[in-house]
Amino acid sequence: MPLREQRGLVEALPDLGYTDVWSAEAAGTDAFAPLVLASQWAPALRLGTAIAPAFTRGPATLAMSAATLANLAPGRFALGVGTSSDVIVERWNGIAFARPYQRVRDTVRFLRAAFAGGRVSETYETFAISGFTLAEVPNQVPPVLVAALRPGMLRLAGREGDGAIVNWLSADDVRTVAPHVGPGKEIVARIFVLPDVDAETARGIGRRHLAAYLNVPVYRAFHEWLGRDELKGMWDAWSSGDRKAAVAAIPDGVVDALILHGPAGYIREQVEAYVEAGVTTPVLAPMGGGDPGPAIRSLGRR
């Protein structure tokens, strides 16, 4: 749905029982403009970026973008940052995708200093700042969340950030991930949903998405760490160049664990399982293409 057509749906979200809207940034809209509009269309909603890449904006520009939104929606904005991917950073933006862990860590440290309102002159490991002062400091400093998969970044999210943003995992996987973030921290999970779609259709859609994502090296390493050995057949076929066989090799059980499908009431129950496992902010991501309105309305709590 084009951004210019989203107003009615966004305005309806609070009455449907939703509390938040979260944006992403790859090759469509940027992460901030949709949230600026949402801040005016539905002032009750919390707003979050999941994520703004740490590489594709200079640190000062990222701080200014975040502060602008934080001042538009005091106490209702969360800044999610992460590495993004080599495709987005290098191929599409012409920026070296070097030392991603260190870049995210340094970005979080800089943001903390900038949001405090002082003059920042600091040589970090991956960049240096000389004499930057944020002219419009947020009245309420936004939490900074870190997109994370494996233990190193998860611990960074809990140690230096206000929590973690996680992705492509089951409710049971949350029990493996959450302890690395630590107690008292927010865990935002993007949960893929296909409500009111028959199982065969849902699994067909899901397999294509899973093959596209889980063969990316960082996601493969994530699922190997989680112990998802049943994906070995997919990984082997993909490595040999047989994409069709790779898609076919994904077991139904993996699709069902990572993509929630079936009646809307069943999906709502499964989302609660993520919460029970440690997710504090479940973010529903409708799949399948087309108008997302019916899926969003059917999954609302009211």
PDB file of C-alpha atoms in Angstrom:
ATOM      1  CA  MET A   1       0.000   0.000   0.000  1.00  0.00           C
ATOM      2  CA  PRO A   2       1.600   3.312  -1.047  1.00  0.00           C
ATOM      3  CA  LEU A   3       2.332   5.656   1.841  1.00  0.00           C
ATOM      4  CA  ARG A   4      -0.041   8.307   0.506  1.00  0.00           C
ATOM      5  CA  GLU A   5      -2.918   5.794   0.847  1.00  0.00           C
ATOM      6  CA  GLN A   6      -2.188   4.637   4.394  1.00  0.00           C
ATOM      7  CA  ARG A   7      -3.807   7.391   6.419  1.00  0.00           C
ATOM      8  CA  GLY A   8      -7.184   5.723   6.933  1.00  0.00           C
ATOM      9  CA  LEU A   9      -5.625   2.452   8.010  1.00  0.00           C
ATOM     10  CA  VAL A  10      -3.163   4.121  10.385  1.00  0.00           C
ATOM     11  CA  GLU A  11      -5.917   6.236  11.931  1.00  0.00           C
ATOM     12  CA  ALA A  12      -7.924   3.060  12.607  1.00  0.00           C
ATOM     13  CA  LEU A  13      -5.116   1.172  14.369  1.00  0.00           C
ATOM     14  CA  PRO A  14      -5.762   2.338  17.958  1.00  0.00           C
ATOM     15  CA  ASP A  15      -9.435   1.394  17.714  1.00  0.00           C
ATOM     16  CA  LEU A  16      -8.379  -2.020  16.384  1.00  0.00           C
ATOM     17  CA  GLY A  17      -6.283  -2.530  19.509  1.00  0.00           C
ATOM     18  CA  TYR A  18      -2.822  -1.791  18.158  1.00  0.00           C
ATOM     19  CA  THR A  19      -0.348   0.207  20.222  1.00  0.00           C
ATOM     20  CA  ASP A  20       2.609   0.761  17.842  1.00  0.00           C
ATOM     21  CA  VAL A  21       3.661   1.258  14.246  1.00  0.00           C
ATOM     22  CA  TRP A  22       7.161   0.292  13.152  1.00  0.00           C
ATOM     23  CA  SER A  23       8.924   1.220   9.921  1.00  0.00           C
ATOM     24  CA  ALA A  24      11.705  -0.426   7.952  1.00  0.00           C
ATOM     25  CA  GLU A  25      14.239   0.828   5.440  1.00  0.00           C
ATOM     26  CA  ALA A  26      15.545  -1.059   2.409  1.00  0.00           C
ATOM     27  CA  ALA A  27      14.471   0.095  -1.053  1.00  0.00           C
ATOM     28  CA  GLY A  28      11.014   1.558  -0.409  1.00  0.00           C
ATOM     29  CA  THR A  29      10.167   4.410   1.925  1.00  0.00           C
ATOM     30  CA  ASP A  30      12.833   5.618   4.323  1.00  0.00           C
ATOM     31  CA  ALA A  31      12.449   4.761   8.006  1.00  0.00           C
ATOM     32  CA  PHE A  32      11.458   8.214   9.280  1.00  0.00           C
ATOM     33  CA  ALA A  33       8.964   9.851   6.881  1.00  0.00           C
ATOM     34  CA  PRO A  34       6.174   7.284   7.435  1.00  0.00           C
ATOM     35  CA  LEU A  35       6.503   7.739  11.187  1.00  0.00           C
ATOM     36  CA  VAL A  36       6.305  11.522  10.909  1.00  0.00           C
ATOM     37  CA  LEU A  37       2.964  11.091   9.149  1.00  0.00           C
ATOM     38  CA  ALA A  38       1.802   8.462  11.629  1.00  0.00           C
ATOM     39  CA  SER A  39       2.653  10.790  14.505  1.00  0.00           C
ATOM     40  CA  GLN A  40       0.031  13.189  13.155  1.00  0.00           C
ATOM     41  CA  TRP A  41      -2.485  10.662  11.822  1.00  0.00           C
ATOM     42  CA  ALA A  42      -2.698   8.641  15.061  1.00  0.00           C
ATOM     43  CA  PRO A  43      -1.178  10.552  17.978  1.00  0.00           C
ATOM     44  CA  ALA A  44      -1.839   7.691  20.425  1.00  0.00           C
ATOM     45  CA  LEU A  45       0.508   5.284  18.676  1.00  0.00           C
ATOM     46  CA  ARG A  46       4.072   4.556  19.666  1.00  0.00           C
ATOM     47  CA  LEU A  47       6.521   4.828  16.759  1.00  0.00           C
ATOM     48  CA  GLY A  48       9.665   2.853  16.024  1.00  0.00           C
ATOM     49  CA  THR A  49      12.279   2.263  13.343  1.00  0.00           C
ATOM     50  CA  ALA A  50      13.164  -1.355  12.691  1.00  0.00           C
ATOM     51  CA  ILE A  51      15.607  -0.460  11.511  1.00  0.00           C
ATOM     52  CA  ALA A  52      17.553   2.613  10.455  1.00  0.00           C
ATOM     53  CA  PRO A  53      20.932   1.325   9.188  1.00  0.00           C
ATOM     54  CA  ALA A  54      23.994   2.488  11.090  1.00  0.00           C
ATOM     55  CA  PHE A  55      25.977   2.857   7.857  1.00  0.00           C
ATOM     56  CA  THR A  56      23.740   4.757   5.442  1.00  0.00           C
ATOM     57  CA  ARG A  57      23.425   8.015   7.396  1.00  0.00           C
ATOM     58  CA  GLY A  58      26.256   9.889   8.984  1.00  0.00           C
ATOM     59  CA  PRO A  59      26.078   9.684  12.782  1.00  0.00           C
ATOM     60  CA  ALA A  60      25.061  13.340  13.130  1.00  0.00           C
ATOM     61  CA  THR A  61      22.349  13.023  10.481  1.00  0.00           C
ATOM     62  CA  LEU A  62      20.971   9.938  12.202  1.00  0.00           C
ATOM     63  CA  ALA A  63      20.918  11.799  15.520  1.00  0.00           C
ATOM     64  CA  MET A  64      19.093  14.755  13.943  1.00  0.00           C
ATOM     65  CA  SER A  65      16.490  12.520  12.271  1.00  0.00           C
ATOM     66  CA  ALA A  66      15.837  10.693  15.516  1.00  0.00           C
ATOM     67  CA  ALA A  67      15.671  13.872  17.586  1.00  0.00           C
ATOM     68  CA  THR A  68      13.211  15.444  15.155  1.00  0.00           C
ATOM     69  CA  LEU A  69      10.826  12.526  15.474  1.00  0.00           C
ATOM     70  CA  ALA A  70      11.335  12.278  19.236  1.00  0.00           C
ATOM     71  CA  ASN A  71      10.277  15.920  19.574  1.00  0.00           C
ATOM     72  CA  LEU A  72       7.254  15.396  17.306  1.00  0.00           C
ATOM     73  CA  ALA A  73       6.112  12.469  19.448  1.00  0.00           C
ATOM     74  CA  PRO A  74       7.521  12.984  22.969  1.00  0.00           C
ATOM     75  CA  GLY A  75       7.832   9.716  24.818  1.00  0.00           C
ATOM     76  CA  ARG A  76       6.379   7.772  21.911  1.00  0.00           C
ATOM     77  CA  PHE A  77       9.401   7.120  19.686  1.00  0.00           C
ATOM     78  CA  ALA A  78      11.987   4.340  19.792  1.00  0.00           C
ATOM     79  CA  LEU A  79      15.051   4.403  17.554  1.00  0.00           C
ATOM     80  CA  GLY A  80      16.023   0.998  16.240  1.00  0.00           C
ATOM     81  CA  VAL A  81      19.425   0.755  14.553  1.00  0.00           C
ATOM     82  CA  GLY A  82      21.344  -2.150  13.086  1.00  0.00           C
ATOM     83  CA  THR A  83      23.892  -3.245  10.559  1.00  0.00           C
ATOM     84  CA  SER A  84      21.455  -3.722   7.653  1.00  0.00           C
ATOM     85  CA  SER A  85      23.135  -5.879   4.978  1.00  0.00           C
ATOM     86  CA  ASP A  86      26.036  -5.792   2.553  1.00  0.00           C
ATOM     87  CA  VAL A  87      23.567  -5.568  -0.348  1.00  0.00           C
ATOM     88  CA  ILE A  88      21.853  -2.447   0.990  1.00  0.00           C
ATOM     89  CA  VAL A  89      24.983  -0.785   2.339  1.00  0.00           C
ATOM     90  CA  GLU A  90      27.556  -1.624  -0.343  1.00  0.00           C
ATOM     91  CA  ARG A  91      25.675  -2.399  -3.545  1.00  0.00           C
ATOM     92  CA  TRP A  92      22.885   0.138  -3.193  1.00  0.00           C
ATOM     93  CA  ASN A  93      24.560   2.920  -1.237  1.00  0.00           C
ATOM     94  CA  GLY A  94      28.204   2.563  -2.242  1.00  0.00           C
ATOM     95  CA  ILE A  95      29.428   2.422   1.363  1.00  0.00           C
ATOM     96  CA  ALA A  96      31.897  -0.165   2.614  1.00  0.00           C
ATOM     97  CA  PHE A  97      30.196  -2.733   4.852  1.00  0.00           C
ATOM     98  CA  ALA A  98      33.161  -2.980   7.193  1.00  0.00           C
ATOM     99  CA  ARG A  99      33.212  -4.067  10.845  1.00  0.00           C
ATOM    100  CA  PRO A 100      29.443  -4.013  11.314  1.00  0.00           C
ATOM    101  CA  TYR A 101      29.452  -4.946  15.008  1.00  0.00           C
ATOM    102  CA  GLN A 102      31.851  -2.116  15.833  1.00  0.00           C
ATOM    103  CA  ARG A 103      29.910   0.354  13.676  1.00  0.00           C
ATOM    104  CA  VAL A 104      26.660  -0.342  15.490  1.00  0.00           C
ATOM    105  CA  ARG A 105      28.358  -0.172  18.891  1.00  0.00           C
ATOM    106  CA  ASP A 106      30.017   3.146  18.038  1.00  0.00           C
ATOM    107  CA  THR A 107      26.753   4.524  16.659  1.00  0.00           C
ATOM    108  CA  VAL A 108      24.902   3.688  19.876  1.00  0.00           C
ATOM    109  CA  ARG A 109      27.631   5.326  21.959  1.00  0.00           C
ATOM    110  CA  PHE A 110      27.588   8.454  19.807  1.00  0.00           C
ATOM    111  CA  LEU A 111      23.793   8.693  19.939  1.00  0.00           C
ATOM    112  CA  ARG A 112      23.870   8.511  23.728  1.00  0.00           C
ATOM    113  CA  ALA A 113      26.332  11.402  23.834  1.00  0.00           C
ATOM    114  CA  ALA A 114      24.464  13.463  21.234  1.00  0.00           C
ATOM    115  CA  PHE A 115      21.067  13.040  22.914  1.00  0.00           C
ATOM    116  CA  ALA A 116      22.611  14.275  26.177  1.00  0.00           C
ATOM    117  CA  GLY A 117      23.022  17.667  24.497  1.00  0.00           C
ATOM    118  CA  GLY A 118      26.732  18.195  24.988  1.00  0.00           C
ATOM    119  CA  ARG A 119      29.435  18.907  22.449  1.00  0.00           C
ATOM    120  CA  VAL A 120      30.713  15.622  21.020  1.00  0.00           C
ATOM    121  CA  SER A 121      34.347  15.363  20.008  1.00  0.00           C
ATOM    122  CA  GLU A 122      35.309  11.728  20.080  1.00  0.00           C
ATOM    123  CA  THR A 123      37.356   9.247  18.095  1.00  0.00           C
ATOM    124  CA  TYR A 124      35.439   6.016  17.954  1.00  0.00           C
ATOM    125  CA  GLU A 125      36.794   2.818  16.467  1.00  0.00           C
ATOM    126  CA  THR A 126      34.916   3.198  13.155  1.00  0.00           C
ATOM    127  CA  PHE A 127      34.473   6.982  12.839  1.00  0.00           C
ATOM    128  CA  ALA A 128      35.488  10.258  14.481  1.00  0.00           C
ATOM    129  CA  ILE A 129      33.289  13.196  15.497  1.00  0.00           C
ATOM    130  CA  SER A 130      34.673  16.686  15.951  1.00  0.00           C
ATOM    131  CA  GLY A 131      32.619  19.346  17.702  1.00  0.00           C
ATOM    132  CA  PHE A 132      29.049  18.211  16.995  1.00  0.00           C
ATOM    133  CA  THR A 133      26.243  19.547  19.165  1.00  0.00           C
ATOM    134  CA  LEU A 134      22.641  18.528  18.578  1.00  0.00           C
ATOM    135  CA  ALA A 135      20.778  21.820  18.302  1.00  0.00           C
ATOM    136  CA  GLU A 136      17.361  20.390  19.176  1.00  0.00           C
ATOM    137  CA  VAL A 137      17.870  17.892  21.982  1.00  0.00           C
ATOM    138  CA  PRO A 138      14.858  15.610  22.569  1.00  0.00           C
ATOM    139  CA  ASN A 139      12.839  16.623  25.587  1.00  0.00           C
ATOM    140  CA  GLN A 140      12.406  12.915  26.212  1.00  0.00           C
ATOM    141  CA  VAL A 141      15.387  10.905  25.013  1.00  0.00           C
ATOM    142  CA  PRO A 142      14.209   7.979  22.865  1.00  0.00           C
ATOM    143  CA  PRO A 143      15.270   4.445  23.724  1.00  0.00           C
ATOM    144  CA  VAL A 144      17.894   3.068  21.357  1.00  0.00           C
ATOM    145  CA  LEU A 145      17.292  -0.534  20.309  1.00  0.00           C
ATOM    146  CA  VAL A 146      19.753  -2.730  18.424  1.00  0.00           C
ATOM    147  CA  ALA A 147      18.826  -5.251  15.735  1.00  0.00           C
ATOM    148  CA  ALA A 148      20.499  -8.488  16.763  1.00  0.00           C
ATOM    149  CA  LEU A 149      20.658 -12.173  15.911  1.00  0.00           C
ATOM    150  CA  ARG A 150      23.463 -13.998  17.702  1.00  0.00           C
ATOM    151  CA  PRO A 151      25.010 -13.650  21.176  1.00  0.00           C
ATOM    152  CA  GLY A 152      27.532 -10.877  20.490  1.00  0.00           C
ATOM    153  CA  MET A 153      25.037  -8.384  19.101  1.00  0.00           C
ATOM    154  CA  LEU A 154      22.301  -9.521  21.493  1.00  0.00           C
ATOM    155  CA  ARG A 155      24.576  -8.792  24.450  1.00  0.00           C
ATOM    156  CA  LEU A 156      25.486  -5.414  22.927  1.00  0.00           C
ATOM    157  CA  ALA A 157      21.763  -4.621  22.630  1.00  0.00           C
ATOM    158  CA  GLY A 158      21.287  -5.306  26.318  1.00  0.00           C
ATOM    159  CA  ARG A 159      24.548  -3.834  27.565  1.00  0.00           C
ATOM    160  CA  GLU A 160      24.680  -0.532  25.652  1.00  0.00           C
ATOM    161  CA  GLY A 161      21.229  -0.303  24.135  1.00  0.00           C
ATOM    162  CA  ASP A 162      17.763  -0.322  25.650  1.00  0.00           C
ATOM    163  CA  GLY A 163      16.907  -3.651  24.110  1.00  0.00           C
ATOM    164  CA  ALA A 164      16.964  -5.768  20.968  1.00  0.00           C
ATOM    165  CA  ILE A 165      15.027  -6.086  17.729  1.00  0.00           C
ATOM    166  CA  VAL A 166      14.802  -9.694  16.542  1.00  0.00           C
ATOM    167  CA  ASN A 167      13.525 -11.304  13.381  1.00  0.00           C
ATOM    168  CA  TRP A 168      12.812 -14.664  11.715  1.00  0.00           C
ATOM    169  CA  LEU A 169      12.506 -16.735  14.855  1.00  0.00           C
ATOM    170  CA  SER A 170       9.894 -18.907  16.524  1.00  0.00           C
ATOM    171  CA  ALA A 171       8.381 -18.421  19.955  1.00  0.00           C
ATOM    172  CA  ASP A 172      10.577 -21.253  21.254  1.00  0.00           C
ATOM    173  CA  ASP A 173      13.638 -19.551  19.766  1.00  0.00           C
ATOM    174  CA  VAL A 174      12.887 -16.481  21.889  1.00  0.00           C
ATOM    175  CA  ARG A 175      13.767 -18.536  24.964  1.00  0.00           C
ATOM    176  CA  THR A 176      17.253 -19.034  23.516  1.00  0.00           C
ATOM    177  CA  VAL A 177      17.676 -15.397  22.472  1.00  0.00           C
ATOM    178  CA  ALA A 178      16.189 -13.451  25.401  1.00  0.00           C
ATOM    179  CA  PRO A 179      18.731 -14.405  28.107  1.00  0.00           C
ATOM    180  CA  HIS A 180      21.550 -12.880  26.045  1.00  0.00           C
ATOM    181  CA  VAL A 181      19.746  -9.509  26.026  1.00  0.00           C
ATOM    182  CA  GLY A 182      19.262  -9.599  29.764  1.00  0.00           C
ATOM    183  CA  PRO A 183      16.447  -8.759  32.172  1.00  0.00           C
ATOM    184  CA  GLY A 184      14.500  -5.545  32.077  1.00  0.00           C
ATOM    185  CA  LYS A 185      15.213  -4.842  28.414  1.00  0.00           C
ATOM    186  CA  GLU A 186      12.746  -4.430  25.578  1.00  0.00           C
ATOM    187  CA  ILE A 187      12.643  -7.194  22.968  1.00  0.00           C
ATOM    188  CA  VAL A 188      10.898  -6.242  19.741  1.00  0.00           C
ATOM    189  CA  ALA A 189      10.106  -9.187  17.467  1.00  0.00           C
ATOM    190  CA  ARG A 190       8.941  -8.960  13.886  1.00  0.00           C
ATOM    191  CA  ILE A 191       6.456 -11.816  13.493  1.00  0.00           C
ATOM    192  CA  PHE A 192       5.369 -12.797  10.001  1.00  0.00           C
ATOM    193  CA  VAL A 193       1.659 -13.525   9.643  1.00  0.00           C
ATOM    194  CA  LEU A 194      -0.681 -14.882   6.975  1.00  0.00           C
ATOM    195  CA  PRO A 195      -4.152 -14.905   8.530  1.00  0.00           C
ATOM    196  CA  ASP A 196      -7.086 -16.742   7.018  1.00  0.00           C
ATOM    197  CA  VAL A 197      -4.980 -18.356   4.272  1.00  0.00           C
ATOM    198  CA  ASP A 198      -5.111 -22.114   3.733  1.00  0.00           C
ATOM    199  CA  ALA A 199      -2.046 -24.063   4.840  1.00  0.00           C
ATOM    200  CA  GLU A 200      -0.891 -25.101   1.365  1.00  0.00           C
ATOM    201  CA  THR A 201      -0.960 -21.532   0.048  1.00  0.00           C
ATOM    202  CA  ALA A 202       0.639 -20.141   3.194  1.00  0.00           C
ATOM    203  CA  ARG A 203       3.452 -22.683   3.111  1.00  0.00           C
ATOM    204  CA  GLY A 204       4.103 -21.977  -0.556  1.00  0.00           C
ATOM    205  CA  ILE A 205       4.434 -18.262   0.142  1.00  0.00           C
ATOM    206  CA  GLY A 206       6.441 -18.930   3.277  1.00  0.00           C
ATOM    207  CA  ARG A 207       8.946 -21.266   1.611  1.00  0.00           C
ATOM    208  CA  ARG A 208       9.864 -18.657  -0.987  1.00  0.00           C
ATOM    209  CA  HIS A 209      10.489 -16.031   1.689  1.00  0.00           C
ATOM    210  CA  LEU A 210      12.424 -18.417   3.900  1.00  0.00           C
ATOM    211  CA  ALA A 211      14.679 -19.515   1.046  1.00  0.00           C
ATOM    212  CA  ALA A 212      15.407 -15.898   0.167  1.00  0.00           C
ATOM    213  CA  TYR A 213      16.278 -14.925   3.736  1.00  0.00           C
ATOM    214  CA  LEU A 214      17.749 -17.953   5.453  1.00  0.00           C
ATOM    215  CA  ASN A 215      20.434 -18.484   2.816  1.00  0.00           C
ATOM    216  CA  VAL A 216      21.847 -15.035   3.557  1.00  0.00           C
ATOM    217  CA  PRO A 217      25.010 -15.835   5.543  1.00  0.00           C
ATOM    218  CA  VAL A 218      24.020 -13.984   8.724  1.00  0.00           C
ATOM    219  CA  TYR A 219      20.603 -15.637   8.855  1.00  0.00           C
ATOM    220  CA  ARG A 220      22.035 -19.061   8.071  1.00  0.00           C
ATOM    221  CA  ALA A 221      24.518 -18.623  10.918  1.00  0.00           C
ATOM    222  CA  PHE A 222      21.668 -17.523  13.186  1.00  0.00           C
ATOM    223  CA  HIS A 223      19.610 -20.634  12.489  1.00  0.00           C
ATOM    224  CA  GLU A 224      22.636 -22.893  12.752  1.00  0.00           C
ATOM    225  CA  TRP A 225      23.249 -21.370  16.181  1.00  0.00           C
ATOM    226  CA  LEU A 226      19.599 -22.021  17.073  1.00  0.00           C
ATOM    227  CA  GLY A 227      20.153 -25.670  16.106  1.00  0.00           C
ATOM    228  CA  ARG A 228      17.756 -25.768  13.149  1.00  0.00           C
ATOM    229  CA  ASP A 229      19.436 -28.776  11.536  1.00  0.00           C
ATOM    230  CA  GLU A 230      16.345 -29.538   9.457  1.00  0.00           C
ATOM    231  CA  LEU A 231      17.374 -26.709   7.107  1.00  0.00           C
ATOM    232  CA  LYS A 232      20.572 -28.474   6.019  1.00  0.00           C
ATOM    233  CA  GLY A 233      18.875 -29.868   2.918  1.00  0.00           C
ATOM    234  CA  MET A 234      17.847 -26.377   1.856  1.00  0.00           C
ATOM    235  CA  TRP A 235      21.317 -24.972   2.485  1.00  0.00           C
ATOM    236  CA  ASP A 236      22.995 -27.778   0.540  1.00  0.00           C
ATOM    237  CA  ALA A 237      20.666 -27.393  -2.446  1.00  0.00           C
ATOM    238  CA  TRP A 238      21.080 -23.618  -2.455  1.00  0.00           C
ATOM    239  CA  SER A 239      24.866 -23.919  -2.312  1.00  0.00           C
ATOM    240  CA  SER A 240      24.802 -26.256  -5.313  1.00  0.00           C
ATOM    241  CA  GLY A 241      22.797 -23.718  -7.311  1.00  0.00           C
ATOM    242  CA  ASP A 242      19.487 -25.628  -7.289  1.00  0.00           C
ATOM    243  CA  ARG A 243      17.114 -22.937  -6.075  1.00  0.00           C
ATOM    244  CA  LYS A 244      13.954 -24.938  -6.819  1.00  0.00           C
ATOM    245  CA  ALA A 245      15.170 -27.896  -4.771  1.00  0.00           C
ATOM    246  CA  ALA A 246      16.176 -25.553  -1.965  1.00  0.00           C
ATOM    247  CA  VAL A 247      12.658 -24.156  -1.700  1.00  0.00           C
ATOM    248  CA  ALA A 248      11.147 -27.644  -1.789  1.00  0.00           C
ATOM    249  CA  ALA A 249      13.519 -28.884   0.923  1.00  0.00           C
ATOM    250  CA  ILE A 250      12.133 -26.585   3.623  1.00  0.00           C
ATOM    251  CA  PRO A 251      10.033 -28.755   5.966  1.00  0.00           C
ATOM    252  CA  ASP A 252       6.455 -27.802   6.764  1.00  0.00           C
ATOM    253  CA  GLY A 253       7.364 -27.640  10.438  1.00  0.00           C
ATOM    254  CA  VAL A 254       9.933 -24.903   9.851  1.00  0.00           C
ATOM    255  CA  VAL A 255       7.484 -22.830   7.836  1.00  0.00           C
ATOM    256  CA  ASP A 256       4.806 -23.248  10.503  1.00  0.00           C
ATOM    257  CA  ALA A 257       7.223 -22.243  13.277  1.00  0.00           C
ATOM    258  CA  LEU A 258       8.543 -19.108  11.581  1.00  0.00           C
ATOM    259  CA  ILE A 259       5.424 -17.852   9.773  1.00  0.00           C
ATOM    260  CA  LEU A 260       2.098 -17.817  11.597  1.00  0.00           C
ATOM    261  CA  HIS A 261      -0.819 -18.830   9.397  1.00  0.00           C
ATOM    262  CA  GLY A 262      -4.348 -20.083   9.824  1.00  0.00           C
ATOM    263  CA  PRO A 263      -7.426 -18.469  11.402  1.00  0.00           C
ATOM    264  CA  ALA A 264      -6.882 -15.041  12.892  1.00  0.00           C
ATOM    265  CA  GLY A 265      -7.807 -16.249  16.384  1.00  0.00           C
ATOM    266  CA  TYR A 266      -5.190 -18.988  16.227  1.00  0.00           C
ATOM    267  CA  ILE A 267      -2.541 -16.481  15.128  1.00  0.00           C
ATOM    268  CA  ARG A 268      -3.392 -14.185  18.041  1.00  0.00           C
ATOM    269  CA  GLU A 269      -2.852 -17.144  20.395  1.00  0.00           C
ATOM    270  CA  GLN A 270       0.528 -17.849  18.807  1.00  0.00           C
ATOM    271  CA  VAL A 271       1.562 -14.197  19.181  1.00  0.00           C
ATOM    272  CA  GLU A 272       0.817 -14.518  22.895  1.00  0.00           C
ATOM    273  CA  ALA A 273       3.251 -17.461  22.962  1.00  0.00           C
ATOM    274  CA  TYR A 274       6.002 -15.057  21.820  1.00  0.00           C
ATOM    275  CA  VAL A 275       5.093 -12.720  24.664  1.00  0.00           C
ATOM    276  CA  GLU A 276       5.155 -15.541  27.199  1.00  0.00           C
ATOM    277  CA  ALA A 277       8.624 -16.499  25.921  1.00  0.00           C
ATOM    278  CA  GLY A 278      10.045 -13.005  26.513  1.00  0.00           C
ATOM    279  CA  VAL A 279       8.998 -10.691  23.663  1.00  0.00           C
ATOM    280  CA  THR A 280       7.790  -7.356  25.013  1.00  0.00           C
ATOM    281  CA  THR A 281       6.742  -5.811  21.690  1.00  0.00           C
ATOM    282  CA  PRO A 282       5.352  -8.228  19.062  1.00  0.00           C
ATOM    283  CA  VAL A 283       5.290  -6.481  15.683  1.00  0.00           C
ATOM    284  CA  LEU A 284       3.049  -8.165  13.135  1.00  0.00           C
ATOM    285  CA  ALA A 285       4.312  -8.226   9.551  1.00  0.00           C
ATOM    286  CA  PRO A 286       1.595  -9.293   7.089  1.00  0.00           C
ATOM    287  CA  MET A 287       2.855 -11.323   4.132  1.00  0.00           C
ATOM    288  CA  GLY A 288       1.434 -12.300   0.785  1.00  0.00           C
ATOM    289  CA  GLY A 289       1.282  -8.981  -1.032  1.00  0.00           C
ATOM    290  CA  GLY A 290      -1.808  -6.949  -1.841  1.00  0.00           C
ATOM    291  CA  ASP A 291      -3.833  -4.789   0.517  1.00  0.00           C
ATOM    292  CA  PRO A 292      -2.683  -5.443   4.119  1.00  0.00           C
ATOM    293  CA  GLY A 293      -5.863  -3.931   5.549  1.00  0.00           C
ATOM    294  CA  PRO A 294      -7.910  -7.150   5.914  1.00  0.00           C
ATOM    295  CA  ALA A 295      -5.066  -8.962   7.680  1.00  0.00           C
ATOM    296  CA  ILE A 296      -4.450  -6.033  10.029  1.00  0.00           C
ATOM    297  CA  ARG A 297      -8.140  -5.708  10.860  1.00  0.00           C
ATOM    298  CA  SER A 298      -8.622  -9.441  11.449  1.00  0.00           C
ATOM    299  CA  LEU A 299      -5.665  -9.619  13.842  1.00  0.00           C
ATOM    300  CA  GLY A 300      -6.552  -6.565  15.924  1.00  0.00           C
ATOM    301  CA  ARG A 301      -7.349  -7.234  19.574  1.00  0.00           C
ATOM    302  CA  ARG A 302     -10.695  -5.440  19.375  1.00  0.00           C
TER     303      ARG A 302
END
